XYZ file of C-alpha atoms in Angstrom:
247
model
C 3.300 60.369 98.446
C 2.655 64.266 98.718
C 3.479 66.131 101.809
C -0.204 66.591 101.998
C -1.141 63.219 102.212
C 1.460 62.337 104.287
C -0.163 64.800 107.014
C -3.125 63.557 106.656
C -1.901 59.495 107.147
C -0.394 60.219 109.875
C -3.075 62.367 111.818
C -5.734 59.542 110.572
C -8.127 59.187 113.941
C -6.774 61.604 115.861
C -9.421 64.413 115.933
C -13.281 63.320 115.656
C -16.072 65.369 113.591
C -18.021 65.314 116.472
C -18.383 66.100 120.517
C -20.026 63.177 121.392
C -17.165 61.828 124.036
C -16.575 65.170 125.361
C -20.348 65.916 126.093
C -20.744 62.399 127.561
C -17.966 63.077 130.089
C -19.512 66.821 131.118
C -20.108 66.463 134.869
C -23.386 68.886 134.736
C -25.942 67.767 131.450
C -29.530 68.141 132.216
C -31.086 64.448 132.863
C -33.056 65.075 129.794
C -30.051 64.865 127.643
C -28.754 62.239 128.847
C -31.705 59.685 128.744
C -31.530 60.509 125.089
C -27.667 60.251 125.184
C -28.610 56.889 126.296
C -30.160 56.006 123.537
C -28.147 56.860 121.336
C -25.431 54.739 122.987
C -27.414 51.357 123.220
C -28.748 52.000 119.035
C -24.928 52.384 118.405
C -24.116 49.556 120.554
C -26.788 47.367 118.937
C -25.703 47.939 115.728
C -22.373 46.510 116.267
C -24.449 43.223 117.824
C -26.577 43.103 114.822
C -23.476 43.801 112.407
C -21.031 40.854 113.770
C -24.137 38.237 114.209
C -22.826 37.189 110.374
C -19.883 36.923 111.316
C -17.265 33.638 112.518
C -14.951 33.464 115.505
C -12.960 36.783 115.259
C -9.318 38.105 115.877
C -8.842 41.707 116.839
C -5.553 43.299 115.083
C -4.571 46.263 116.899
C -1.846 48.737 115.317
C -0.151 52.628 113.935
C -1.626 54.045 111.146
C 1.661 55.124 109.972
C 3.669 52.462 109.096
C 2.807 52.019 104.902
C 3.560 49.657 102.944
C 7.309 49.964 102.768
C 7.252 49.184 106.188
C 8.209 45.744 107.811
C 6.049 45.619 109.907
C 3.355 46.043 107.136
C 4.605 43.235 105.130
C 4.546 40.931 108.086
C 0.845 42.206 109.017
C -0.556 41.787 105.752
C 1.254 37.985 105.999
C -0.968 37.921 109.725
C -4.409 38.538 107.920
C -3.287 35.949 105.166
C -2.969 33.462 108.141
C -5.860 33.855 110.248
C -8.169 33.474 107.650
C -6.307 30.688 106.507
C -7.318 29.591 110.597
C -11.119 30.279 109.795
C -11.404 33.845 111.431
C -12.921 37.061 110.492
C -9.979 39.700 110.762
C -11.349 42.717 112.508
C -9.496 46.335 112.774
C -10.141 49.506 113.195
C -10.684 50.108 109.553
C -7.559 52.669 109.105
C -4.551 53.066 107.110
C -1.149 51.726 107.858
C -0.846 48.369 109.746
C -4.719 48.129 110.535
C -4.603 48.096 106.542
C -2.140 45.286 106.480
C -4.164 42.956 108.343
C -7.311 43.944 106.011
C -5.862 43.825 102.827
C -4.262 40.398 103.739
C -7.346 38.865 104.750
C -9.055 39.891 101.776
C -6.031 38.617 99.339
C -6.768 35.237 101.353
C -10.502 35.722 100.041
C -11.107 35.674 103.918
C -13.330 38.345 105.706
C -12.323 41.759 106.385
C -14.098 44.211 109.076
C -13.016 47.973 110.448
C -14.343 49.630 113.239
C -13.629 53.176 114.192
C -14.346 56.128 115.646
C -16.330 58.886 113.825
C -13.767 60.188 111.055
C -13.501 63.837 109.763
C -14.764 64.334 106.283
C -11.431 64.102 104.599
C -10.142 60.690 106.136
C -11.638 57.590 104.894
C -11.561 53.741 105.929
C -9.219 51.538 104.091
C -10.044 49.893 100.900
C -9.632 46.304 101.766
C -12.779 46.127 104.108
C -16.227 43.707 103.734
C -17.423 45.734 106.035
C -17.015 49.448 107.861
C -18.746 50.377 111.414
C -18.503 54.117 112.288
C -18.641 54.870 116.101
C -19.396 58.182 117.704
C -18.139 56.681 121.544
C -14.795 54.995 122.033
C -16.216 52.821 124.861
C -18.410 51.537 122.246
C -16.244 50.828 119.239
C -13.955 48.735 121.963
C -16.850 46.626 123.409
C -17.494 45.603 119.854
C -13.887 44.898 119.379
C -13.648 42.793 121.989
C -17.067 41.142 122.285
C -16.720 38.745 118.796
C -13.081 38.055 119.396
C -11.211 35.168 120.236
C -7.510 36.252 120.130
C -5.846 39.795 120.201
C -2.933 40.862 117.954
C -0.921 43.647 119.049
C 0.975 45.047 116.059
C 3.544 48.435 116.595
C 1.386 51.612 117.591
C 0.983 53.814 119.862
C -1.273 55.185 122.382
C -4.425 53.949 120.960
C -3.242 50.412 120.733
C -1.473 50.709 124.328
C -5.075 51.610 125.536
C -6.825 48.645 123.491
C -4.373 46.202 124.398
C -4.119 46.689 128.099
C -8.012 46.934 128.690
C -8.083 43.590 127.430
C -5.450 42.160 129.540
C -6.881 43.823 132.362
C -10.024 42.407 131.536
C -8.708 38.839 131.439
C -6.623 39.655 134.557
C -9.540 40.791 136.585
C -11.954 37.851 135.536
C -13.950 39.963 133.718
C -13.009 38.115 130.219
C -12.361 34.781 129.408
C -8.280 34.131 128.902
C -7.470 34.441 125.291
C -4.701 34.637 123.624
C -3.017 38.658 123.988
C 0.029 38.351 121.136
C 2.182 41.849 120.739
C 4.265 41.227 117.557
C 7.532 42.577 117.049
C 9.991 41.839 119.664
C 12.317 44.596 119.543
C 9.750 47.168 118.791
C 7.925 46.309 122.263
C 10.821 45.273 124.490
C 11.200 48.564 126.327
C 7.428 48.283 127.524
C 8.226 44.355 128.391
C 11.258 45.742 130.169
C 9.209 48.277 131.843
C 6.232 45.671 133.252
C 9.193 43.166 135.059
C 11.276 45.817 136.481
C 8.909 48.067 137.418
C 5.739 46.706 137.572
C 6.560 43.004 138.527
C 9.569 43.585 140.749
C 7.559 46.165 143.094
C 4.379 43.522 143.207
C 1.739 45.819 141.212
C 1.526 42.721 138.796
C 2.179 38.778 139.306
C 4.296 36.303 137.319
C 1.210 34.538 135.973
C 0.130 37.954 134.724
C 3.634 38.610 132.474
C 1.992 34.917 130.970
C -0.641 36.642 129.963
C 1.143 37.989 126.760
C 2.716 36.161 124.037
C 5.424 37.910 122.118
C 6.642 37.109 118.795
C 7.917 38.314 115.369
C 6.177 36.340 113.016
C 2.802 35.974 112.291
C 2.741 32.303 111.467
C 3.916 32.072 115.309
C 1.101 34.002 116.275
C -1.485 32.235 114.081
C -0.116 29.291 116.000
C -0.387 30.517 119.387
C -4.147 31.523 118.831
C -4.957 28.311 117.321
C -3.576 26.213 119.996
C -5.356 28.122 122.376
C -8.602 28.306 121.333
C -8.525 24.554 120.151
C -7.253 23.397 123.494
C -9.003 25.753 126.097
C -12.415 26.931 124.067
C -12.550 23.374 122.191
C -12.653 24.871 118.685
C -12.343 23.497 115.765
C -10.581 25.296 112.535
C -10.484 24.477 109.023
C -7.579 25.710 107.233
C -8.365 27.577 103.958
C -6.710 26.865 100.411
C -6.721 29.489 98.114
């Protein structure tokens, strides 16, 4: 791989070819524009509704866009999309390079489905070639209510900001009520034990958080472990029933 392309991997998703998030959060817009600002939110949003009514049960894989294929932790999250659709679900990312790549291209080598949701991309960048399916998103509030909505489990893989913010909306979302408990998996121990660290001897030991929500979070370094954590879950708490593929 070129210096060129190298840049380019690993500033995938970080600049947008458009404004829309930045004019959405402008304190003074004329009402005007933002009734049809509106609109243009609930068509994007709808679109997404229409787009995963097809669709099974989903699992949300979260993750860098700069580990490749060399990687570890690529190997073992091309082995995760392998095993969920193995499970019976849909493997959703956010349509990227790297390890949101993994999890695509291993749910399509399972013959399994294979869906990517991002944010608008600049001209250059493109989605991932191991996708069914590709939903561009000009709001990041939007792209992460689809994410969420279809999904029965959530798979953390190494990343950074981006998948900090995914992941701990969700759990704050389960914490708070607001969705129902399922399964929140961050794979790769030693990759996320300084955050774990972090929540019990800062956040835990001064009382912002509880024991029960530490629970909330599964870790592990494989994926058949994870692919076993979801399945128990959602078989015991949501009564589902999986079929396990053979391909």
């Amino acid at each position: 791989m070129n210096e060129d392309n190298e840049k380019t991997d690993s500033e995938w998703g970080k600049c947008s070819c458009d404004n829309y998030d930045e004019l959405l959060l402008e304190a003074k817009t004329s009402l005007f524009k933002d009734f049809f600002r509106l609109v243009r939110i609930t068509w994007e949003i709808m679109r997404g509704f229409i787009s995963f009514r097809k669709y099974g049960p989903c699992v949300t894989v979260y993750g860098s866009a700069r580990f490749k294929g060399e990687n570890g932790f690529y190997q073992e999250t091309v082995v995760l999309g392998k095993e969920l659709v193995q499970a019976g679900f849909t493997v959703v990312t956010g349509g990227g390079p790297g390890l949101m790549e993994a999890a695509n291209k291993g749910a399509q080598e399972a013959c399994g489905t294979s869906v990517g949701c991002n944010i608008r991309l600049p001209m250059e960048q493109r989605p991932n070639p191991y996708l069914d399916e590709f939903l561009e998103f000009n709001y990041f509030f939007a792209r992460k209510l689809i994410l969420a909505k279809y999904s029965y489990a959530f798979v953390a893989t190494p990343g950074g900001f981006g998948t900090l913010d995914e992941m701990f909306e969700v759990i704050t979302l389960i914490q708070t009520g607001k969705m129902k408990g399922f399964p929140v998996i961050l794979m790769g121990k030693e990759y996320w034990s300084p955050l774990l660290d972090f929540i019990k001897e800062s956040l835990l030991k001064r009382g912002a958080i509880s024991e029960k929500d530490i629970n909330l979070i599964h870790v592990t370094d494989t994926a058949s472990e994870a692919v076993f954590h979801i399945k128990s879950i959602v078989v015991t708490d949501f009564g589902f029933k999986y079929i396990k593929r053979n391909n």
